[in-house]
Amino acid sequence: MATTPWLLLLCLATAAASSGALQARAQPDNKGFISIDCGFPGTRSYIDSTTELSYAPDAAFTDTGSSHNISVEYMKPQLLLSKRYHDLRSFPDGTRNCYTLRSLVPGLKYLLRATFFYGNYDGLDRIPIFDLHIGVNFWRVVNITNMGYALQLEALVVVPDDLVQVCLINTGAGTPFISGLDLRPLKKTMYPQVTATQGLVLMTRLNFGPRDDSTFVRYPDDPYDRIWTPWINTKIWTVISTKKRVQSIDNDVFEAPTAVMQTAIRPRDVTKNIEFSWDPEPQPNDPSPGYIAIMHFSELQILPINAVRQFYVNLNSELWYPSGFTPTYLYIGATYNNLPSRHNRYNVSINATSNSTLPPIINGVEIFSVISTTNLSTYSQDVYAIMAIKTKYQVQKNWMGDPCIPKTMAWERLTCGYEVTTPHRIKAVDLSVTGLSGDITSSFINLKALQYLNLSNNKLTGSIPDALSQLPSLTVIDLSGNQLSGSIPPGLLKRVQDGSLNFRYENNPNICASDNSCQSAPKRNNKLAIYIVVPLLVVVVMVSLAIVIFFLVRRRQQVNGDRGGCSLQLENRRFTYKQLDMITKGFKRILGRGGFGIVYHGFLEDDTEVAVKLRSRTSKQGVNVFLAEAQILTQIHHKNLVTMIGYCKDGKDMALVYEYMSEGTLQEHIIGRDDNGEGLLDWRQRLRIALESAKGLEYLHTGCSPPLIHMDVKPTNILLNASLEAKIADFGMSKAFKHDKDTHVSTNTLVGTYGYVDPEYLATMQPTTKSDVYSFGVVLLELVTGRPAILPESPMPISIIHWVRSQLAEGNIESVVDACMHGCYDVNSVWKVANIALECTAQVSVERPTINHVVVQLQECLKLEDCYARSDMSGGLYIGSGSHDPNLNNESQDNVTSEMEYVSRRMATRTTDPVAR
Ligand SMILES: *[C@@H]1O[C@H](CO)[C@@H](O)[C@H](O)[C@H]1NC(C)=O
Ligand SMILES: *[C@@H]1O[C@H](CO)[C@@H](O)[C@H](O)[C@H]1NC(C)=O
Ligand SMILES: *[C@@H]1O[C@H](CO)[C@@H](O)[C@H](O)[C@H]1NC(C)=O
Ligand SMILES: *[C@@H]1O[C@H](CO)[C@@H](O)[C@H](O)[C@H]1NC(C)=O
Ligand SMILES: *[C@@H]1O[C@H](CO)[C@@H](O)[C@H](O)[C@H]1NC(C)=O
Ligand SMILES: *[C@@H]1O[C@H](CO)[C@@H](O)[C@H](O)[C@H]1NC(C)=O
Ligand SMILES: *[C@@H]1O[C@H](CO)[C@@H](O)[C@H](O)[C@H]1NC(C)=O
């Protein structure tokens, strides 16, 4: 059987993978730590004497670069340079070279620390400058300012997959190199400022008033192996310390180690404040980076009765923490900002409040800048598969880092599909004429989105794996010009026969076209090559664009049923035609016209403003339908659905009376009511409207049993009242009679509006609640962009969904956001809404979220926006502690801005090894 060798092959492959000794070691230890001594030769780890952590050589983590020793003048024993700095790995070839750290917990937060000590290893006496990336996101420019400096860069990030890559990018200013790389897991709850889209880059982490000013607190004193730099200047500061344990508190999100918290400083001159400052460091992609500061406080003295220690924390002379802060005796406390603060300079001053009888103190501080981690890496299964293929065939080329991202460094010979909300996928692999040998690896069948595979003109041997036929999207396989043998597997033959596969295998002398011919000796030149051109299956992807449909209104079946879930309150009033005439003062003021008839403005006896929709006598809609729909409307009650106040059936005259929505439709507000931009909504208002509309839909979908599908969600069917509260209208009733230019009436046919209709419903004629979710996604996109559902682009109108997807694929949210909002929004919340919208508009309904999920997501966005608005006013920071002293200012600033160039400072001033401790 053709399948047997393949099975065997699979087993062999598995066996080989699990016996890979190197691979096994490229993994975290029992604490989840990975500690790499880059450039260290061999395969054996060693134990670092100070931390007792095991440092591994780097061969299992990277497959390029070369190992070097630093030059002898930097190796002097009296420098006590830790062992990992004695060697390094440099990367003279390729633009991007990476370390891959595996077996991580997807979604967990990690501390990553890269160290660099040049030590004139290449004898050039010239320090290179290069970029460092975490996966597909920029981390930092590595710019070491002094030959004898060891630079340590630390980042806290969420790792989305079970592996993370740290990549060195050659930017043309010297050969990148690295001395050490550490990874430490953090708890999910720690550092709430670290999110899936934002990481923190450490600027400084200080332990004030250390017991021993040459000792760095790190593992095991800090179980997360953060490195706390000792800081003291006894001329200005008095140290306060305790030997007692400083307790953690509930929900402690920083877990500052007790060794750091047991010491603090206060001004020697008790009338002074604590002050320190730093300047922002512009980054190439972020000229004014945002900063997060975390200050750690604990009272270490038992205060006498009537003594009070309370202080203000000020940033740039404004209160940063809103009230006076009193540290608790032997308990951890921290003040910090949640949203990054952006200023030209940061002057922090901690001063005693007027009630305080004691000077301020501070135990520790951490200052970070934020980086964006919004760029999505390629779908992880694809990454694993292509990495395995790379290993199997020893592919050289530029195959390092993420296969698809950034586009400028995408792997040669691959074609990727760039998606926005879902990770990028590998669509085509062309390894023709690349000297591949051995068999066809099973890893190809893990590239589940593969459409095109060309392995022609290599030296491949063995049989053709039938499993390739199971790749759902594969339309082309070219295996011609190899040394493959055996028969064409049945699965592939079948796909060739049913026309879904273009399969080439000519010039493989040992392949036989059918099973029985395999008995005979190797064929002469095989002339039986099958070459079937298959017209690409035109997928219904562009459905919402390409198909112009006559959308026909059909009365919904489900509305007839017993509506157990919706509260059945028939308190609605029935009006006579005469009453309506009075209410509308003789049908005077027209609010609008629709297929159903005309909508008039009116007042009830109690002066309630109403809208009266009068059925035109020429309306095609039947009387029974009208009544049935009115019945439903009386049963739906939700504050985000337009309320029906009553109805009228008086002979041939029929009407519905609704609450009056003075601000009209959302449509009018998106496009803007007039040229002055009057009536345009700001981002917060848009978010609120989105959330309220979603809640209305949520009620229809889950508050009613069976669920009610609106079928025509769009901005013209979302009405706004005087306080801009959104209510969904035109569900059921009104739509059944709708008859305007883009909507046609009929029964048992499609319902909806061009540009908003769920393509799956279109294909199946079977609407689901996800059909509403799809339309709602389009509304969200209109809210974000201020553009209509169908953009009048030439040569062909294009759906807003495709437009936003293509724009976001370039990574730039700003390009799609409605310019009328003038940049007044939190980018995170806009980005999030765009993502929700794109999820809602997924082609396949199962991939769309439920409306309940959308409501939850939008609530989070509104929270983000609230924080943004608040931070705007407060300067965005919370810190804690205060003594005025210009010297501290200078010295601490030095500390703060020097990017932890520990070794050199220590080397210059003391002969200890700071890094290893
Ligand atoms: C680095 O130095 C060690 C001894 O200190 C030596 O064994 C090793 O061969 C050197 N490596 C290189 C690449 O020169
Ligand atoms: C994200 O990708 C874009 C396009 O490749 C790039 O310009 C941008 O710098 C990246 N962002 C980060 C944070 O790396
Ligand atoms: C590197 O640092 C030096 C000194 O701080 C600075 O002058 C230079 O502009 C930096 N280079 C880059 C590329 O950041
Ligand atoms: C910070 O303090 C310095 C020195 O006291 C002063 O020159 C500067 O204007 C201050 N900056 C801000 C933003 O307050
Ligand atoms: C402390 O700082 C605050 C805010 O800058 C200021 O209003 C207050 O007067 C200061 N208090 C003392 C006692 O200096
Ligand atoms: C200072 O004490 C007074 C009286 O006890 C109190 O009303 C006031 O709120 C206190 N001020 C601060 C900043 O705590
Ligand atoms: C596969 O690659 C070869 C060599 O690059 C090329 O000639 C051939 O047309 C490709 N096959 C297909 C089906 O595209």
Short mmCIF file of N, CA and C in Angstrom, two decimals, residues 139 159 237 263 309 341 387 447 486 505 518 602 638 682 694 736 849 873 897 912:
data_model
loop_
_atom_site.label_atom_id
_atom_site.label_comp_id
_atom_site.label_asym_id
_atom_site.label_seq_id
_atom_site.Cartn_x
_atom_site.Cartn_y
_atom_site.Cartn_z
N TRP A 139 11.95 46.13 20.04
CA TRP A 139 12.22 46.23 21.47
C TRP A 139 13.06 47.48 21.73
N VAL A 159 3.66 36.76 26.21
CA VAL A 159 4.07 35.91 25.08
C VAL A 159 2.84 35.16 24.59
N TRP A 237 21.26 61.19 52.53
CA TRP A 237 20.17 60.31 52.95
C TRP A 237 20.50 59.55 54.22
N THR A 263 14.71 47.96 53.43
CA THR A 263 15.52 49.17 53.56
C THR A 263 14.84 50.31 52.83
N ARG A 309 3.42 59.77 59.43
CA ARG A 309 4.24 59.94 58.22
C ARG A 309 3.27 59.89 57.04
N SER A 341 2.61 57.83 30.91
CA SER A 341 2.61 59.28 31.00
C SER A 341 3.64 59.80 29.99
N MET A 387 9.47 25.76 10.50
CA MET A 387 10.76 25.61 11.18
C MET A 387 11.25 24.18 11.08
N LEU A 447 1.11 22.56 7.39
CA LEU A 447 0.85 23.90 6.85
C LEU A 447 -0.58 23.90 6.32
N GLY A 486 7.46 4.78 -6.15
CA GLY A 486 6.15 4.27 -5.71
C GLY A 486 5.04 4.78 -6.61
N TYR A 505 4.20 15.53 -11.60
CA TYR A 505 5.25 14.66 -11.06
C TYR A 505 6.11 14.07 -12.17
N CYS A 518 3.37 -0.84 -10.78
CA CYS A 518 4.51 -0.74 -9.88
C CYS A 518 5.31 -2.03 -9.81
N GLY A 602 -45.55 64.22 16.63
CA GLY A 602 -46.77 64.53 17.38
C GLY A 602 -46.52 64.62 18.87
N HIS A 638 -36.84 47.01 25.83
CA HIS A 638 -35.44 47.16 26.24
C HIS A 638 -35.06 48.60 25.99
N ASP A 682 -17.84 62.42 18.90
CA ASP A 682 -16.47 62.11 19.27
C ASP A 682 -16.36 60.61 19.55
N ALA A 694 -25.29 47.35 20.68
CA ALA A 694 -24.97 45.93 20.88
C ALA A 694 -25.85 45.35 21.98
N ALA A 736 -40.72 45.13 7.36
CA ALA A 736 -41.60 44.33 6.53
C ALA A 736 -42.28 45.18 5.45
N PRO A 849 -17.79 36.33 16.83
CA PRO A 849 -18.17 36.25 18.25
C PRO A 849 -19.69 36.34 18.39
N MET A 873 -6.37 64.35 32.19
CA MET A 873 -6.53 65.44 33.14
C MET A 873 -5.48 65.36 34.23
N THR A 897 19.10 57.10 34.00
CA THR A 897 19.19 57.16 32.54
C THR A 897 20.30 56.29 31.97
N THR A 912 33.92 44.53 42.33
CA THR A 912 33.02 43.42 42.61
C THR A 912 32.32 43.08 41.31
#
